[in-house]
Coordinates of C-alpha atoms in Angstrom, one line a residue:
M1 CA 30.8 23.2 -23.4
A2 CA 31.1 19.4 -22.7
N3 CA 29.2 16.7 -20.9
L4 CA 30.1 14.0 -18.5
A5 CA 28.7 10.4 -18.5
L6 CA 28.0 9.1 -15.0
I7 CA 27.5 5.3 -14.6
N8 CA 25.9 4.3 -11.4
C9 CA 27.7 1.1 -10.3
T10 CA 26.8 1.2 -6.6
S11 CA 24.7 -2.0 -6.6
L12 CA 25.6 -4.0 -9.6
S13 CA 24.9 -7.7 -9.4
E14 CA 27.1 -10.4 -11.0
H15 CA 24.6 -10.6 -13.8
A16 CA 25.7 -7.2 -15.1
F17 CA 29.0 -8.8 -16.1
L18 CA 27.6 -12.0 -17.8
P19 CA 27.9 -12.1 -21.6
L20 CA 25.0 -10.9 -23.8
A21 CA 25.3 -10.0 -27.5
D22 CA 28.7 -10.6 -29.2
G23 CA 30.1 -11.8 -25.9
K24 CA 29.8 -8.4 -24.3
S25 CA 28.2 -8.0 -20.9
S26 CA 25.6 -5.5 -20.0
F27 CA 28.2 -3.4 -18.2
D28 CA 30.5 -3.5 -21.3
M29 CA 27.6 -2.3 -23.5
V30 CA 26.8 0.5 -21.1
V31 CA 30.4 1.7 -21.1
D32 CA 30.4 1.7 -25.0
L33 CA 27.2 3.5 -25.1
A34 CA 28.3 6.1 -22.5
K35 CA 31.4 6.9 -24.5
A36 CA 29.2 7.6 -27.6
L37 CA 26.7 10.0 -25.9
P38 CA 26.5 13.5 -27.3
D39 CA 29.4 15.8 -26.6
I40 CA 30.9 13.5 -23.9
S41 CA 34.3 14.6 -22.6
G42 CA 34.7 12.0 -19.9
L43 CA 33.2 9.0 -18.1
V44 CA 32.9 8.5 -14.4
C45 CA 31.8 5.3 -12.5
L46 CA 30.1 5.9 -9.2
C47 CA 30.8 3.0 -6.7
S48 CA 30.0 2.1 -3.2
R49 CA 33.4 0.5 -2.6
E50 CA 36.8 1.0 -4.1
D51 CA 37.0 -2.6 -5.4
D52 CA 33.5 -2.8 -6.9
L53 CA 34.9 -2.6 -10.5
A54 CA 38.3 -4.2 -9.8
G55 CA 39.4 -5.9 -13.1
K56 CA 36.2 -4.9 -14.8
I57 CA 37.3 -1.7 -16.6
E58 CA 40.4 0.3 -17.3
G59 CA 41.0 3.9 -18.0
V60 CA 37.8 5.2 -16.4
T61 CA 37.6 7.5 -13.3
C62 CA 35.9 5.8 -10.4
I63 CA 34.4 7.6 -7.3
S64 CA 33.8 5.3 -4.4
G65 CA 32.1 5.6 -1.0
I66 CA 28.6 6.4 -2.4
S67 CA 25.9 4.7 -0.6
D68 CA 22.8 7.0 -0.4
P69 CA 21.2 9.9 -2.3
Q70 CA 23.0 12.5 -0.2
G71 CA 26.4 10.9 -1.0
L72 CA 25.4 10.7 -4.6
F73 CA 24.6 14.4 -5.0
T74 CA 27.6 15.4 -2.9
A75 CA 29.8 13.5 -5.4
L76 CA 28.0 15.1 -8.4
R77 CA 28.4 18.6 -6.9
D78 CA 32.1 18.0 -6.3
L79 CA 32.5 16.8 -9.9
C80 CA 30.8 19.8 -11.3
E81 CA 32.9 22.2 -9.2
K82 CA 36.1 20.6 -10.5
Q83 CA 35.1 20.7 -14.2
D84 CA 35.5 23.8 -16.3
N85 CA 32.9 24.5 -19.0
L86 CA 30.8 21.6 -18.0
N87 CA 27.3 21.7 -19.5
S88 CA 25.4 18.6 -18.3
L89 CA 25.6 15.1 -16.8
F90 CA 24.2 12.0 -18.5
Y91 CA 23.2 9.7 -15.6
L92 CA 22.7 6.0 -16.3
F93 CA 23.1 2.6 -14.6
G94 CA 25.7 0.1 -15.3
D95 CA 23.3 -2.8 -15.9
T96 CA 21.1 -1.2 -18.6
P97 CA 22.5 -2.3 -22.0
L98 CA 19.3 -1.5 -24.0
I99 CA 19.5 2.3 -23.8
D100 CA 18.7 3.7 -27.2
P101 CA 21.4 6.1 -28.7
A102 CA 18.8 7.8 -31.0
L103 CA 16.5 8.5 -28.0
C104 CA 19.5 9.9 -26.1
E105 CA 20.3 12.2 -29.0
R106 CA 16.7 13.4 -29.2
M107 CA 16.6 14.0 -25.4
W108 CA 19.9 16.0 -25.6
N109 CA 18.7 18.2 -28.4
N110 CA 15.5 19.1 -26.4
H111 CA 17.5 19.5 -23.2
R112 CA 19.8 22.0 -24.9
R113 CA 17.2 23.7 -27.0
Y114 CA 14.9 24.5 -24.1
H115 CA 17.7 25.1 -21.5
A116 CA 16.3 22.4 -19.3
D117 CA 17.7 21.6 -15.8
Y118 CA 16.5 18.0 -16.0
T119 CA 15.4 15.8 -18.9
F120 CA 14.0 12.3 -18.6
A121 CA 12.1 9.7 -20.6
D122 CA 8.7 9.7 -19.0
A123 CA 6.5 6.5 -19.3
Y124 CA 9.2 4.6 -21.1
P125 CA 10.3 1.3 -19.5
A126 CA 13.1 1.9 -17.0
G127 CA 16.5 1.2 -18.5
I128 CA 15.8 2.5 -22.0
A129 CA 17.1 6.1 -21.6
P130 CA 19.5 8.1 -19.3
E131 CA 18.6 11.1 -17.2
I132 CA 20.2 14.4 -18.2
I133 CA 21.0 17.0 -15.4
R134 CA 22.3 20.5 -16.1
A135 CA 25.5 21.1 -14.2
S136 CA 24.3 24.4 -12.9
A137 CA 21.3 22.6 -11.2
V138 CA 23.4 20.1 -9.3
S139 CA 24.2 22.4 -6.3
A140 CA 20.5 23.0 -5.7
L141 CA 19.8 19.3 -6.0
A142 CA 22.6 18.5 -3.5
S143 CA 20.9 20.9 -1.0
L144 CA 17.6 19.1 -1.5
A145 CA 19.3 15.7 -1.0
D146 CA 20.9 16.8 2.3
G147 CA 19.8 14.3 5.0
V148 CA 18.2 11.8 2.4
T149 CA 19.5 8.4 3.5
G150 CA 18.7 4.8 2.5
P151 CA 19.9 3.0 -0.5
I152 CA 20.1 4.7 -3.9
Q153 CA 17.1 3.7 -6.0
R154 CA 16.5 3.9 -9.8
D155 CA 14.4 7.0 -9.3
S156 CA 16.5 8.7 -6.6
V157 CA 17.3 11.7 -8.9
F158 CA 13.7 12.4 -9.6
E159 CA 12.6 11.8 -6.0
V160 CA 15.1 14.4 -4.8
L161 CA 14.2 16.9 -7.5
R162 CA 10.5 16.6 -6.9
K163 CA 10.9 17.9 -3.3
D164 CA 11.0 21.3 -5.0
I165 CA 10.0 20.4 -8.6
N166 CA 8.7 23.9 -9.5
A167 CA 12.2 25.3 -9.0
F168 CA 13.6 23.4 -12.1
E169 CA 13.0 23.5 -15.8
I170 CA 12.1 20.0 -16.8
E171 CA 11.8 18.4 -20.3
T172 CA 10.2 15.0 -20.8
E173 CA 10.3 12.5 -23.7
I174 CA 7.0 10.7 -24.2
P175 CA 6.8 7.3 -25.8
P176 CA 4.5 6.5 -28.8
L177 CA 3.3 3.4 -26.8
D178 CA 2.6 3.6 -23.1
L179 CA 3.7 0.4 -21.3
R180 CA 3.7 1.7 -17.7
M181 CA 1.1 -0.8 -16.7
L182 CA 3.6 -3.6 -17.4
R183 CA 6.1 -2.3 -14.8
I184 CA 9.1 -3.2 -17.1
R185 CA 12.7 -2.6 -16.0
L186 CA 15.3 -3.4 -18.7
A187 CA 18.2 -4.0 -16.3
A188 CA 20.4 -7.0 -15.6
D189 CA 19.9 -6.3 -11.9
G190 CA 19.5 -10.0 -11.0
K191 CA 18.7 -13.3 -12.4
A192 CA 15.2 -12.4 -13.6
G193 CA 16.4 -9.0 -15.0
F194 CA 19.2 -10.8 -16.9
M195 CA 16.7 -13.3 -18.3
L196 CA 14.6 -10.4 -19.7
V197 CA 17.5 -8.4 -21.0
K198 CA 19.1 -11.4 -22.6
G199 CA 15.8 -12.5 -24.2
V200 CA 15.4 -9.1 -25.8
A201 CA 19.0 -9.0 -26.9
D202 CA 18.8 -12.5 -28.4
A203 CA 15.7 -11.5 -30.3
G204 CA 17.9 -8.8 -32.0
V205 CA 15.5 -5.9 -30.9
R206 CA 17.2 -2.5 -31.0
G207 CA 15.9 1.0 -30.6
A208 CA 13.3 2.4 -28.3
E209 CA 10.3 2.2 -30.6
A210 CA 11.1 -1.3 -31.7
L211 CA 11.6 -2.3 -28.1
L212 CA 8.2 -1.0 -27.2
R213 CA 6.4 -2.8 -30.0
Y214 CA 8.3 -6.1 -29.2
L215 CA 7.5 -6.0 -25.5
H216 CA 3.9 -5.2 -26.2
E217 CA 3.5 -8.0 -28.7
N218 CA 5.6 -10.6 -26.8
Q219 CA 4.5 -10.3 -23.2
Q220 CA 5.3 -14.0 -22.5
I221 CA 9.0 -12.8 -22.2
L222 CA 8.0 -10.8 -19.2
R223 CA 7.2 -13.9 -17.1
T224 CA 10.7 -14.6 -15.9
L225 CA 10.9 -15.9 -12.3
P226 CA 8.6 -15.9 -9.3
A227 CA 9.1 -12.6 -7.3
Y228 CA 6.5 -13.3 -4.6
L229 CA 6.3 -16.6 -2.7
S230 CA 3.3 -17.0 -0.5
V231 CA 3.8 -19.8 2.0
Q232 CA 1.2 -21.3 4.4
I233 CA 3.2 -22.2 7.5
S234 CA 0.2 -22.9 9.8
S235 CA -3.2 -24.2 9.1
P236 CA -5.2 -22.9 12.1
C237 CA -6.7 -19.4 12.5
P238 CA -7.7 -17.6 15.7
Q239 CA -10.8 -16.2 14.1
V240 CA -13.5 -17.2 11.6
C241 CA -13.9 -14.1 9.4
T242 CA -17.2 -13.6 7.6
Y243 CA -15.5 -12.5 4.3
C244 CA -13.0 -15.4 4.1
P245 CA -13.6 -18.7 2.2
Y246 CA -10.9 -20.6 4.2
P247 CA -13.2 -21.9 6.9
E248 CA -15.6 -23.3 4.3
T249 CA -12.9 -25.3 2.6
A250 CA -10.6 -26.2 5.6
G251 CA -13.2 -27.0 8.2
D252 CA -12.9 -26.0 11.8
V253 CA -10.0 -23.6 11.4
L254 CA -9.9 -22.8 15.1
N255 CA -8.8 -26.3 15.9
L256 CA -6.5 -27.3 13.0
T257 CA -3.1 -28.4 14.0
E258 CA -0.9 -28.8 10.9
H259 CA 2.3 -26.7 10.6
M260 CA 5.2 -26.6 8.2
S261 CA 8.3 -27.8 9.9
L262 CA 11.2 -25.4 10.3
E263 CA 13.4 -27.9 8.3
S264 CA 10.9 -28.0 5.4
F265 CA 10.6 -24.2 5.5
N266 CA 14.3 -23.7 5.4
G267 CA 14.6 -26.2 2.5
L268 CA 11.8 -24.3 0.7
L269 CA 13.7 -21.0 1.0
K270 CA 16.9 -22.5 -0.2
G271 CA 15.1 -23.9 -3.2
Y272 CA 13.5 -20.6 -3.9
T273 CA 16.7 -18.6 -3.7
D274 CA 18.5 -21.2 -5.8
F275 CA 15.8 -20.8 -8.5
A276 CA 14.8 -17.2 -8.3
E277 CA 17.7 -15.7 -6.5
K278 CA 15.7 -13.0 -4.7
G279 CA 12.1 -12.1 -3.8
Y280 CA 9.4 -11.6 -1.2
V281 CA 8.2 -14.4 1.1
N282 CA 4.7 -13.9 2.3
L283 CA 3.3 -15.6 5.5
S284 CA 0.6 -16.7 4.9
P285 CA -2.1 -17.2 2.2
W286 CA -4.2 -19.1 4.8
G287 CA -3.8 -19.6 8.6
E288 CA -2.2 -17.3 11.2
P289 CA 1.6 -17.1 11.2
A290 CA 1.7 -16.3 15.0
L291 CA 0.2 -19.7 15.7
H292 CA 3.2 -21.6 14.4
P293 CA 5.0 -23.0 17.4
Q294 CA 8.4 -21.9 16.0
I295 CA 7.4 -18.6 14.5
S296 CA 10.4 -16.7 15.8
D297 CA 12.7 -19.3 14.2
I298 CA 10.7 -19.1 11.0
L299 CA 11.2 -15.4 10.7
N300 CA 14.8 -15.6 11.7
T301 CA 15.2 -18.1 8.9
I302 CA 14.0 -15.6 6.4
L303 CA 16.5 -13.1 7.7
E304 CA 19.3 -15.6 7.1
Y305 CA 18.7 -15.2 3.3
P306 CA 19.9 -11.7 2.5
N307 CA 18.1 -11.6 -0.9
L308 CA 14.7 -12.3 0.8
T309 CA 12.2 -9.9 2.4
G310 CA 9.4 -11.3 4.6
V311 CA 5.8 -10.1 4.4
I312 CA 3.8 -11.2 7.4
E313 CA 0.0 -10.9 7.1
T314 CA -1.5 -11.3 10.5
A315 CA -4.7 -10.8 12.6
G316 CA -2.4 -9.3 15.2
L317 CA -3.3 -12.0 17.7
G318 CA -0.9 -14.3 19.5
W319 CA 2.2 -12.2 19.3
K320 CA 4.6 -11.5 22.2
R321 CA 6.2 -8.1 22.4
E322 CA 9.6 -9.5 23.4
T323 CA 9.6 -11.7 20.2
L324 CA 8.8 -8.7 18.1
A325 CA 11.4 -6.5 19.8
R326 CA 14.1 -9.1 19.2
L327 CA 13.2 -9.3 15.5
A328 CA 13.2 -5.5 15.2
E329 CA 16.8 -5.4 16.4
K330 CA 18.1 -7.4 13.4
A331 CA 15.4 -7.2 10.7
G332 CA 15.8 -3.6 9.5
D333 CA 13.4 -3.1 6.6
R334 CA 13.4 -6.8 5.7
L335 CA 10.2 -7.7 7.5
I336 CA 7.0 -6.1 6.4
W337 CA 4.0 -6.4 8.7
I338 CA 0.3 -6.1 7.6
V339 CA -2.2 -6.2 10.5
S340 CA -5.8 -7.0 9.3
L341 CA -8.2 -4.9 11.4
D342 CA -11.0 -4.2 9.0
A343 CA -12.9 -2.0 11.5
H344 CA -12.8 1.2 13.5
T345 CA -15.1 0.0 16.3
E346 CA -15.1 -3.2 18.4
E347 CA -18.7 -3.9 17.4
T348 CA -18.0 -4.0 13.7
Y349 CA -14.8 -5.9 14.3
R350 CA -16.7 -8.6 16.2
K351 CA -19.3 -8.9 13.4
L352 CA -16.5 -9.3 10.8
R353 CA -13.8 -11.2 12.6
G354 CA -14.9 -12.2 16.1
S355 CA -13.2 -11.4 19.4
G356 CA -9.7 -9.9 19.8
F357 CA -10.1 -6.3 18.8
Q358 CA -8.2 -4.7 21.7
E359 CA -5.3 -7.2 21.4
A360 CA -5.1 -6.7 17.6
V361 CA -5.0 -2.9 18.0
A362 CA -2.3 -3.1 20.7
V363 CA -0.2 -5.4 18.5
A364 CA -0.6 -3.0 15.5
K365 CA 0.6 -0.1 17.6
T366 CA 3.5 -2.1 18.9
L367 CA 4.5 -3.0 15.3
L368 CA 4.3 0.6 14.2
E369 CA 6.6 1.5 17.1
L370 CA 9.1 -1.2 16.4
F371 CA 8.9 -1.3 12.6
P372 CA 7.8 2.3 11.7
A373 CA 8.8 2.1 8.1
T374 CA 7.4 -1.4 7.3
A375 CA 4.4 -2.0 9.5
Y376 CA 0.9 -1.4 8.0
V377 CA -2.7 -1.5 9.2
Q378 CA -5.2 -2.9 6.8
A379 CA -9.0 -2.9 6.2
V380 CA -10.8 -4.7 3.5
R381 CA -13.4 -2.4 2.0
M382 CA -16.9 -3.9 1.8
D383 CA -20.5 -3.1 2.4
S384 CA -20.2 -4.2 6.0
N385 CA -17.7 -1.6 7.1
E386 CA -18.0 1.1 4.4
E387 CA -19.6 3.6 6.8
E388 CA -16.7 3.6 9.3
L389 CA -13.7 3.3 6.9
E390 CA -13.2 7.0 6.9
H391 CA -13.0 7.0 10.7
F392 CA -10.6 4.0 10.5
Y393 CA -8.4 5.9 8.1
R394 CA -8.4 9.2 10.0
S395 CA -7.7 7.6 13.4
W396 CA -4.7 5.6 12.2
K397 CA -3.5 8.5 10.1
E398 CA -2.6 10.2 13.3
L399 CA -0.1 7.4 14.0
T400 CA 1.2 6.4 10.5
E401 CA 1.0 6.9 6.8
N402 CA 1.1 3.1 6.3
I403 CA -2.6 2.4 5.8
I404 CA -3.9 -0.2 3.3
I405 CA -7.5 -0.1 2.1
Q406 CA -7.8 -3.5 0.4
K407 CA -10.4 -4.4 -2.2
Y408 CA -12.9 -7.1 -1.4
D409 CA -12.3 -10.5 -3.1
H410 CA -15.3 -12.7 -3.8
F411 CA -13.0 -15.6 -4.8
S412 CA -14.4 -16.1 -8.3
G413 CA -18.0 -16.2 -7.0
R414 CA -17.4 -18.5 -4.1
L415 CA -18.4 -15.7 -1.7
P416 CA -21.3 -13.1 -2.1
Q417 CA -20.3 -9.9 -3.9
R418 CA -19.9 -7.3 -1.2
R419 CA -17.8 -4.7 -2.9
V420 CA -19.0 -1.1 -2.8
A421 CA -17.1 0.1 -5.9
D422 CA -15.8 -1.6 -9.1
I423 CA -12.2 -0.5 -9.6
S424 CA -11.3 -3.1 -12.2
P425 CA -9.6 -1.7 -15.4
L426 CA -11.7 -1.2 -18.5
K427 CA -9.4 -3.5 -20.4
R428 CA -8.3 -6.7 -18.8
N429 CA -4.6 -7.4 -18.4
P430 CA -3.0 -10.8 -18.0
C431 CA -3.0 -11.8 -14.3
W432 CA -0.2 -10.4 -12.2
H433 CA -0.3 -13.4 -9.9
L434 CA 0.2 -16.0 -12.7
K435 CA 3.0 -13.8 -14.0
R436 CA 5.0 -13.4 -10.8
D437 CA 3.6 -15.3 -7.8
L438 CA 3.7 -18.8 -6.3
V439 CA 1.5 -20.1 -3.5
V440 CA 2.7 -23.1 -1.4
L441 CA 0.3 -24.8 1.0
V442 CA 1.4 -26.3 4.3
N443 CA 1.9 -29.7 2.8
G444 CA 3.8 -28.4 -0.2
D445 CA 1.0 -28.5 -2.7
V446 CA 1.1 -25.6 -5.2
P447 CA -2.3 -24.4 -6.5
L448 CA -2.6 -22.1 -9.5
C449 CA -3.1 -19.1 -7.1
R450 CA -4.7 -18.2 -3.9
E451 CA -8.2 -18.3 -5.5
D452 CA -7.7 -22.0 -6.3
L453 CA -8.9 -23.2 -2.9
D454 CA -9.9 -26.7 -4.2
G455 CA -6.6 -27.3 -6.0
Q456 CA -8.4 -27.8 -9.3
Y457 CA -5.5 -26.4 -11.3
S458 CA -2.7 -27.9 -9.2
L459 CA 0.8 -27.1 -10.4
G460 CA 2.4 -29.9 -8.4
N461 CA 4.1 -30.2 -5.0
I462 CA 7.1 -28.0 -4.3
F463 CA 8.8 -30.6 -2.1
T464 CA 8.6 -33.4 -4.7
D465 CA 8.6 -31.6 -8.0
G466 CA 10.8 -28.5 -7.2
F467 CA 10.5 -24.9 -8.2
E468 CA 11.4 -25.1 -11.8
T469 CA 8.7 -27.7 -12.6
V470 CA 5.9 -26.0 -10.7
W471 CA 6.8 -22.6 -12.2
K472 CA 6.9 -24.0 -15.7
A473 CA 3.5 -25.7 -15.1
G474 CA 1.9 -22.3 -14.6
E475 CA 3.2 -20.9 -17.9
K476 CA 0.4 -22.3 -20.0
Y477 CA -2.2 -20.5 -17.9
Y478 CA -0.4 -17.2 -18.2
N479 CA -0.1 -17.6 -22.0
Q480 CA -3.9 -18.3 -22.1
H481 CA -4.4 -15.0 -20.4
L482 CA -2.3 -13.3 -23.1
E483 CA -4.6 -14.9 -25.7
K484 CA -7.6 -13.7 -23.7
K485 CA -8.7 -17.2 -23.0
Y486 CA -9.5 -17.7 -19.4
P487 CA -10.0 -21.0 -17.4
E488 CA -13.3 -21.2 -15.5
L489 CA -11.6 -20.0 -12.2
C490 CA -10.1 -17.0 -13.9
S491 CA -13.1 -16.0 -15.9
E492 CA -15.0 -14.8 -12.8
C493 CA -12.0 -13.5 -10.9
D494 CA -11.2 -9.8 -10.4
E495 CA -7.9 -10.2 -8.6
Y496 CA -5.9 -10.2 -11.9
Y497 CA -5.0 -6.5 -11.6
T498 CA -3.8 -6.6 -8.0
F499 CA -0.1 -6.6 -7.5
N500 CA 2.1 -8.0 -4.7
Y501 CA 5.2 -5.9 -4.3

């Protein structure tokens, strides 16, 4: 009985082919590793197009035309049917050079010993181990994958399998140190991923257990590039919300008039993609996006950058259906909408936000119709609306699964504490926002984070200093968090454990 190594190459970035250790690329190292896996009789690369690996590798079978989980499992089923005496498939990605051979051997021994259908490394960082699939289980998985569309994800195999998880014998490998809270992926899947993989490779760290210790003890290496850019494009708001500190610091928010120009916004996105390559662009930390006089052009500008996804946080006021419909025709899943409602009844809504309840609800329903996969309704949970949150959830649940119940933020003591439950972790982690977010105000100023309303910890100005300078300026504060030393603003903040995409 023999095994096949399957390397998923369906969405490799150029960074997978940049040199790492000894001049070899991540892809080169994955191929070498795959050839050395236990009882391997052949190696197959799975591609989306015929020319994906042109000139990159010789002497390896390539299967092209794979674009979704259904196509993936159809290809695996066809492979298994053509192979005699095939035991199992080792499934790995072509940009994960830090897979541990010793861990692979241990997983294979357990997979064989316990006659498993599927074996995976649970709670290890992604990219440190392959998945092992028994050939006899592939046909059943292909049936489960029938009709599953969308791009192939790193967890697509498990997501298909868990549709009928009790039908399969599963073995797991558990790490001695659980780093799931760090959300690590050891893959050269972009500029940030390459930086992380190269940093680990340059440090000479090899083997799963050594990797776990190194990543746990050297978390500064995890702050690579900003993944979430929050941009204030408009200063005015249509409402004065009772749980928001912006009116206190900005003044009469109903009558503010400052907007970021379309030219400045486009330059901002170009600078962001030049620096970070890809990420999410949030509109907006303060102010209502719909009040920008060129909001349609602003959103279309985001769509001109294929590596960016827009996140629009809105009160749901001021939008025109025709504008939203035109955006829906071209946006696909690259615009994410979050409508802040906060209440089930108009009476509570008025107390929290003011007028506009009927319009906001109507816009939310329009967005759910036009963007069913990426539109969300949201309520901030606090003492003022706790009694009707269940009704809010149940009523919207009839229309969508996309419901966000957001924690209350007292902005480091600037606002009264109105939370109804403390959900903060027992052990404080370094702030996710210092690790992966940047906030840009309408004039280009970059505060430490959204909580820094007074600009006390300014990182500079994005238009005059550039992304590299302002991102570097935030590094010292993140390192202070690693040392459990917190600036005054951070010491009272409880947003450190919240995560933006």
